[in-house]
Structure formats: structure tokens, C-alpha cells
Amino acid sequence: MSGVTMEITRRTLVVLLGSALYEAGSKPARAQTDALPSWNDGAVKKSITDFVARVTTPGTADFVPPAERIATFDNDGTLWCEQPFYFQLAFAFDRIKVMAPQHPEWKTTQPFKAILDKDMKALAASGEKGLGQIMTATHAGMTTDDFRQAVLDWTASARHPRFNRPYTDLVYQPMLELLTYLRANGFKTFIVSGGGIEFMRPWVEMVYGIPPEQVVGSSGVVKFEMGANGKPELMKIAKVEFVDDGPGKPVGINRFIGRRPIFAFGNSDGDWQMLQWTAAGSGARFAGIVHHTDADREYAYDRPSKIGQLDKAWDEAKAKGWTVVDMKQDWKTVFPEKP
Amino acid sequence: MSGVTMEITRRTLVVLLGSALYEAGSKPARAQTDALPSWNDGAVKKSITDFVARVTTPGTADFVPPAERIATFDNDGTLWCEQPFYFQLAFAFDRIKVMAPQHPEWKTTQPFKAILDKDMKALAASGEKGLGQIMTATHAGMTTDDFRQAVLDWTASARHPRFNRPYTDLVYQPMLELLTYLRANGFKTFIVSGGGIEFMRPWVEMVYGIPPEQVVGSSGVVKFEMGANGKPELMKIAKVEFVDDGPGKPVGINRFIGRRPIFAFGNSDGDWQMLQWTAAGSGARFAGIVHHTDADREYAYDRPSKIGQLDKAWDEAKAKGWTVVDMKQDWKTVFPEKP
């Protein structure tokens, strides 16, 4: 079979797969269905669809073979909400409450007492040291299997304080559509997050359609051991191994993916170097930023924010002509409808 | 990589993907072809095809959904030859010769002098310290892009001392068939090697049909920097970051893949814990070992060997009923025919 024929066959398959995916959603299958219905028409949406058209049109200078269509997404603030606190922190605090019966000493020991008493002042006073103790207590000293189960229990039961919905409901509908649209066009979608890799993997496949092996994140040391039952175990150790944030993101991409993305999306200065690394490759490149401008439907924050600060990356986006999503203006909806 | 090589790579991938889709599709009635023609019929071959049939038959207790069909392969001694020395060491020695004109001091400094003079006695005398110096000189102090090019130059030019063929020709034909067979049955194939991740990634896609993002290996520290030209770079630093060997293999699997394999193949005690970790999961499991028994066609070595020692993993394979390939008996051919 000639290369050209194969290429046409594959494109046909991709198109079929794409329409099948759209059909699986809510929209009736018809020609010219909008793959990004939650994105308002405008320059931002057009920058995405134009880029995808450029790199997927065979025989053009910008064509990129499917194997090289790597797209990376930050998670906190890019695929799901990160306010009023990183959701992984909410998990850690909730976990302290679940674990408390096994730790009677926490009733009188900070920073645990502060969480059990809902004493935010005392919690803040415990500072970085206190946060480290909370992360150690909730993220180490158990097997990877047990930690996975703890995360799944939490995603099933916990509710966001403002929206009163499961945290995994507070993902951005337009970004879900973007992930599906890219995959339908032969892209391989990855998460590259400063969040914990073991915290994301249990639920990202169900929520984003991204399998665990396409998740890059921060991690603690894990140790192989023979368990008491003669079965091998992987124990989570209280030691940071890799911080996948800022300059760590291109490093994490290199380590886990081994290819430079052609498409990357972030929302904060923690994504700055990932966007630089992506944009600096040869050929067509897409670098995008979600700017949180919608205090009514979500949150509004950028330069002075402690969570998800967007400052240097925003300046470079303006200078380099990267795509900056104005959430209020560019997104028709923010979160998926309640089931 | 030349345009022609790129084209062949893409064609290979398209053909592999094509056959995978074909197999996964409607299965038209036609003569049953043997997917593993280089494997002699017998218990070993049957253990592989029986396992694949078990986990891919819908509606049975052992059925495994495609997303969870993770198969991991060691590289040195499992997918390609590792004698009379690890091929990555051959690369390092050859690289010293290529780099020597820029390092006139090497003419008089050990261990470099020993390599340039082909003085094996002096090289051996330099011991682990000397080896460390050679690895540092050849694997650090350059960008990841430059290192990738050095590896590609080497695979194109270097020849194995005994077989006088490119090192990338000395892959095992039966294992190439096994990789293709597994992928055609919905498996995702990964390399999990003690070798350097950046040493494998440039060529494994072309040779094994395994993309860089499905390679787990040992690594050195990499640092994000702004280059003199204002372009971001990833610099390879002379510091070991992760050793993906022995108990490191289940750790590497957890870190990079985030799922436990249901199928794993190794050849030495360096694969022991990967095989244990794989076999200890619930449901149907396959653990396989290549036993090098063929001094005529390849090499014969096991318990006392310094390279690829097979001792404890072999004992456990016997006790647990894992599959042990007798290379001499089970493989019709060892290497692919010369083109």
C-alpha cells in the first residue's frame, strides 16, 4: 500500500473516530458540527482551529505526523479550578479528618489540631513547616495502592465550598472539548502539572480521557518492598523527588515524554517555561494561556494572586502573540452542566 | 535524521498501526497466519499465545480491557544483544574517539588515553572511577538535542565487533514479532530498561515501533536554561538522577506508567523485581525470561555472568512457573536477516 493511500485511510479513520466521539456527546451527528461548542467565536477560538488545520493538512510545510502531535496541559487552573485553594490541599485537609481517629494525638498537636478545629488562624500560623507535616501525614507512609484508594474515596465524597459539587465536576467544559477535539485530530494529550502525579492518576482517565501513562506531575520517593504477606509493595516515602513546576516542566516533559510538544496550554507563571519550551521548537507551534477573568462564574485573578499567579508568562504571551483566553469573553460555559 | 529515514520510520509506524487497526476490526475470514513465525512451536510459544487469548476474549473472567493491557520489556539482553559489553558502553567508548580532537589532553590522561590507545588493560585498571569519567564526558555537558544527534550518528556508523552489523540490527527477531503481536491484540508496549533513557529514545521508535513516551530508563539530571541565542535549552548534567534497575524497575513503572503491567519480559536479575511486581497483580499475568543458551548464534550465559546475570530471577521463574525462553531451542532465528 502506498504511503499516500495509507495516509488517506488513516485520516478517514481519524475523521470517523472524531465524529463517533462527537456523536457520543450530546450533539446530533451532522456535517460541520462545531467541535468546540462552548467556545465563543472569535480570535481565540480561531487561533486553535487554524493551528490544528495547519498541522494536520498533508502535503503542506506545516504538516506534523500524528506521532509528533504532542499536546501538554497544565492541570490546576487550566483543566480544573484551583480556587479558593489548590484542590490537592483540600484533599490533604479532608484526609486529616478521615485519619484522625487513628491519631488521637492530633487533637492536641498542631497543625493537625487546627484542621480538626477548623481554626484557620492557627493553621496559617503553622506556616510551611505545618504544611509539610500535613503533606507528609497524608501523602506518605502508605502503599501506592492505598493512596490511590484514598484519592478515589475523596473525589467521590468531597464537595467544593462555593459550588457544592464534587471537585472533579469543576473541570472546564471548553477544555474538555479541546482535549477531545485534539485527540480526534490525531494529537496525544498529556497533563504536565505541578500537582502530585499520584493524586491525579486515579481520576484523570475518567474525567479527561487521559490515561495515567500520559500524566506528568510532581512526585515523592517511592520504594519497592516485600510486604508482610510476601507480596511486593510500593511504599510512598516522605521525601520530595521531583517538582514539576516552572523550569521543572520542560524537564518533566523531556523525562516522561521525550518529545517537545507542539501545543501547550497553561494559566500561570508555573507554566511559563513549558510554554517557552513548546514555542521555541521548529515548525508550527501553539502556546495558550487561560486568563481567569470571570469572578461571577468562576474566579478572577492574575498578577498579584498567590495561587496561579499570572505575570511573566502573560507579558511574554503579549510580546510573542501567544493565545490568551479571556474566560469571561471566550467561554460560553465554564463547568459542565450538573448531571 | 535524514528525510528518507524519517519517511521509513513513519511508514513503519503506519504499517504497524494499520495492522493493529485491522486486527482489532472485523477479522475477515482468511487463512490463519502465524503471528510469531520465528518462535518454534512448543510450551514457550503456547504460553504466550494462550495468555493473549485469555486476556483478550470478551465475556471471560480473565478479560482485560485494552487500556489495562500494559506490557513491559527490558531492553539489554531481552530486545537486543548485550554482549560482549552493554551497547551503551560501546557508544561511550566510540564517542570518546569522536570527541578526542576537541580534547588534546586526553592523549595523556587516563582513562581516555586507554580508549584512544585501545589499551584494555589500562582501561580495566581505571575501574569504576574511570568508567564514571567516561560516562560524564560522553553523557553530560551537552544539550539533550545534541546528545540525541550523537546517538543517531553512532547507530548509523558503528558496527558490532563480532557480527559486523549496526548495533540496532542486533535486535531479536522473535521479540520484534512479539511486540507487533501484542500491539495487534490491543496491548501498549513499553521498554523498562536499566539503560539510559536518552540513549534509547532516538532509535527505539524506528527499531521496535515503541514511541519515546513509552520508554522508561535510567537518567541523569537535566536542567532548563536560556541559551546564548535566547532559546531555551535542556542541558544534561553530570549527576545520576534515577537508576531504573532491579528494585528501581517497579518504581520506574509506577512513576512513568502509573499502572501495573499484566505482561513483562526480562532476561536477568535486574528484571527480577519487575517480574515479581507484574506477577503479583490480580487476574491473569505473564512473566517471561529470555535465557541466553545459544553460543553459536548469539551468546550463552546465565548465573556467573557479569553482564546480564540470571540467577535469582531464574530460580523464582522455576518455582512460580514463569515462562523461560531457551533461545537455542525456542527461537527459529535470532537476528533479523540482513537487508
Short mmCIF file of C-alpha atoms in Angstrom, two decimals, chain B residues 168-318:
data_model
loop_
_atom_site.label_atom_id
_atom_site.label_comp_id
_atom_site.label_asym_id
_atom_site.label_seq_id
_atom_site.Cartn_x
_atom_site.Cartn_y
_atom_site.Cartn_z
CA THR B 168 20.42 -1.65 16.01
CA ASP B 169 20.41 -4.70 13.67
CA LEU B 170 21.21 -6.95 16.64
CA VAL B 171 17.67 -6.97 17.96
CA TYR B 172 15.86 -10.25 18.40
CA GLN B 173 13.54 -11.07 15.51
CA PRO B 174 11.25 -13.22 17.72
CA MET B 175 10.84 -10.32 20.15
CA LEU B 176 10.05 -7.88 17.31
CA GLU B 177 7.29 -10.27 16.30
CA LEU B 178 6.10 -10.50 19.90
CA LEU B 179 5.89 -6.69 20.20
CA THR B 180 3.86 -6.45 16.99
CA TYR B 181 1.65 -9.38 18.04
CA LEU B 182 0.88 -7.79 21.42
CA ARG B 183 0.09 -4.41 19.85
CA ALA B 184 -2.16 -6.11 17.30
CA ASN B 185 -4.01 -7.51 20.31
CA GLY B 186 -4.54 -4.14 21.92
CA PHE B 187 -1.51 -4.08 24.23
CA LYS B 188 0.51 -0.94 24.81
CA THR B 189 4.20 -1.92 24.73
CA PHE B 190 6.79 -0.20 26.94
CA ILE B 191 10.54 -0.53 27.40
CA VAL B 192 11.68 -0.61 31.05
CA SER B 193 15.46 -0.71 30.89
CA GLY B 194 18.45 -0.12 33.12
CA GLY B 195 19.97 1.64 30.10
CA GLY B 196 19.89 5.38 29.62
CA ILE B 197 16.51 6.76 28.61
CA GLU B 198 18.09 9.40 26.36
CA PHE B 199 20.31 6.75 24.75
CA MET B 200 17.30 4.62 23.75
CA ARG B 201 14.73 7.16 22.67
CA PRO B 202 16.38 8.34 19.44
CA TRP B 203 16.16 4.91 17.78
CA VAL B 204 13.58 2.71 19.55
CA GLU B 205 10.65 4.06 17.55
CA MET B 206 12.26 3.08 14.25
CA VAL B 207 13.56 -0.26 15.51
CA TYR B 208 10.80 -1.51 17.86
CA GLY B 209 7.82 0.67 16.90
CA ILE B 210 7.82 1.96 20.51
CA PRO B 211 7.43 5.76 20.76
CA PRO B 212 9.76 7.76 23.08
CA GLU B 213 6.95 8.38 25.58
CA GLN B 214 6.75 4.62 26.16
CA VAL B 215 10.37 4.27 27.24
CA VAL B 216 11.36 4.05 30.91
CA GLY B 217 15.06 4.04 31.72
CA SER B 218 17.88 5.34 33.86
CA SER B 219 18.53 9.05 33.66
CA GLY B 220 20.85 11.85 34.62
CA VAL B 221 19.77 15.26 35.85
CA VAL B 222 18.60 17.65 33.12
CA LYS B 223 18.41 21.40 33.62
CA PHE B 224 16.34 24.05 31.85
CA GLU B 225 18.43 27.02 30.75
CA MET B 226 18.19 30.02 28.45
CA GLY B 227 20.80 29.52 25.73
CA ALA B 228 23.13 32.23 24.44
CA ASN B 229 20.82 32.65 21.45
CA GLY B 230 17.86 33.40 23.72
CA LYS B 231 16.41 29.98 23.03
CA PRO B 232 15.57 27.63 25.91
CA GLU B 233 17.72 24.53 26.20
CA LEU B 234 17.80 21.37 28.27
CA MET B 235 21.34 20.70 29.49
CA LYS B 236 22.49 17.25 30.55
CA ILE B 237 24.22 17.45 33.94
CA ALA B 238 26.83 15.03 35.30
CA LYS B 239 24.65 13.67 38.07
CA VAL B 240 22.71 10.43 38.23
CA GLU B 241 19.03 11.01 38.82
CA PHE B 242 17.40 7.60 38.64
CA VAL B 243 18.64 4.04 38.23
CA ASP B 244 15.94 2.00 36.57
CA ASP B 245 17.32 -1.38 37.53
CA GLY B 246 16.38 -4.13 40.00
CA PRO B 247 14.01 -2.68 42.64
CA GLY B 248 14.13 0.55 40.60
CA LYS B 249 12.11 -1.07 37.81
CA PRO B 250 8.75 -1.32 39.62
CA VAL B 251 9.44 2.23 40.88
CA GLY B 252 10.08 3.42 37.31
CA ILE B 253 6.95 1.63 36.10
CA ASN B 254 4.90 3.31 38.82
CA ARG B 255 6.40 6.71 38.05
CA PHE B 256 6.18 6.67 34.27
CA ILE B 257 3.26 4.36 33.53
CA GLY B 258 1.20 4.53 36.72
CA ARG B 259 -0.34 1.12 36.09
CA ARG B 260 0.90 -2.36 36.90
CA PRO B 261 1.81 -4.36 33.76
CA ILE B 262 -0.02 -7.60 33.07
CA PHE B 263 2.83 -8.83 30.87
CA ALA B 264 6.58 -8.43 31.42
CA PHE B 265 9.69 -9.86 29.81
CA GLY B 266 13.27 -9.70 31.06
CA ASN B 267 16.46 -11.72 30.95
CA SER B 268 18.43 -11.06 34.11
CA ASP B 269 18.28 -10.45 37.85
CA GLY B 270 17.97 -6.75 37.02
CA ASP B 271 14.44 -7.65 35.87
CA TRP B 272 13.60 -9.77 38.90
CA GLN B 273 11.53 -7.18 40.78
CA MET B 274 9.74 -6.05 37.61
CA LEU B 275 8.68 -9.65 37.04
CA GLN B 276 7.64 -10.04 40.70
CA TRP B 277 5.65 -6.80 40.58
CA THR B 278 3.92 -7.84 37.37
CA ALA B 279 3.18 -11.38 38.52
CA ALA B 280 1.81 -10.24 41.91
CA GLY B 281 -1.13 -8.35 40.41
CA SER B 282 -4.60 -9.82 40.41
CA GLY B 283 -6.01 -11.64 37.39
CA ALA B 284 -4.08 -13.26 34.55
CA ARG B 285 -0.38 -12.39 34.48
CA PHE B 286 2.54 -13.23 32.23
CA ALA B 287 6.18 -13.14 33.36
CA GLY B 288 8.83 -14.21 30.84
CA ILE B 289 12.61 -14.57 30.79
CA VAL B 290 14.96 -14.89 27.82
CA HIS B 291 17.64 -17.43 28.72
CA HIS B 292 20.75 -16.98 26.59
CA THR B 293 21.68 -20.55 25.64
CA ASP B 294 22.98 -20.14 22.11
CA ALA B 295 26.72 -19.51 21.86
CA ASP B 296 26.67 -20.32 18.15
CA ARG B 297 24.05 -17.86 17.01
CA GLU B 298 24.39 -15.35 19.87
CA TYR B 299 25.87 -15.92 23.37
CA ALA B 300 25.40 -18.39 26.23
CA TYR B 301 25.46 -17.01 29.78
CA ASP B 302 23.46 -17.03 33.00
CA ARG B 303 24.37 -17.49 36.69
CA PRO B 304 28.04 -16.42 36.82
CA SER B 305 27.88 -13.78 34.08
CA LYS B 306 28.98 -10.22 34.90
CA ILE B 307 26.73 -8.89 32.17
CA GLY B 308 23.10 -9.97 32.38
CA GLN B 309 23.49 -12.33 35.33
CA LEU B 310 20.48 -14.63 35.57
CA ASP B 311 20.34 -16.36 38.94
CA LYS B 312 17.66 -15.36 41.47
CA ALA B 313 15.08 -14.45 38.84
CA TRP B 314 15.67 -17.86 37.22
CA ASP B 315 15.09 -19.67 40.50
CA GLU B 316 11.86 -17.78 41.02
CA ALA B 317 10.78 -18.42 37.44
CA LYS B 318 11.19 -22.16 38.04
#
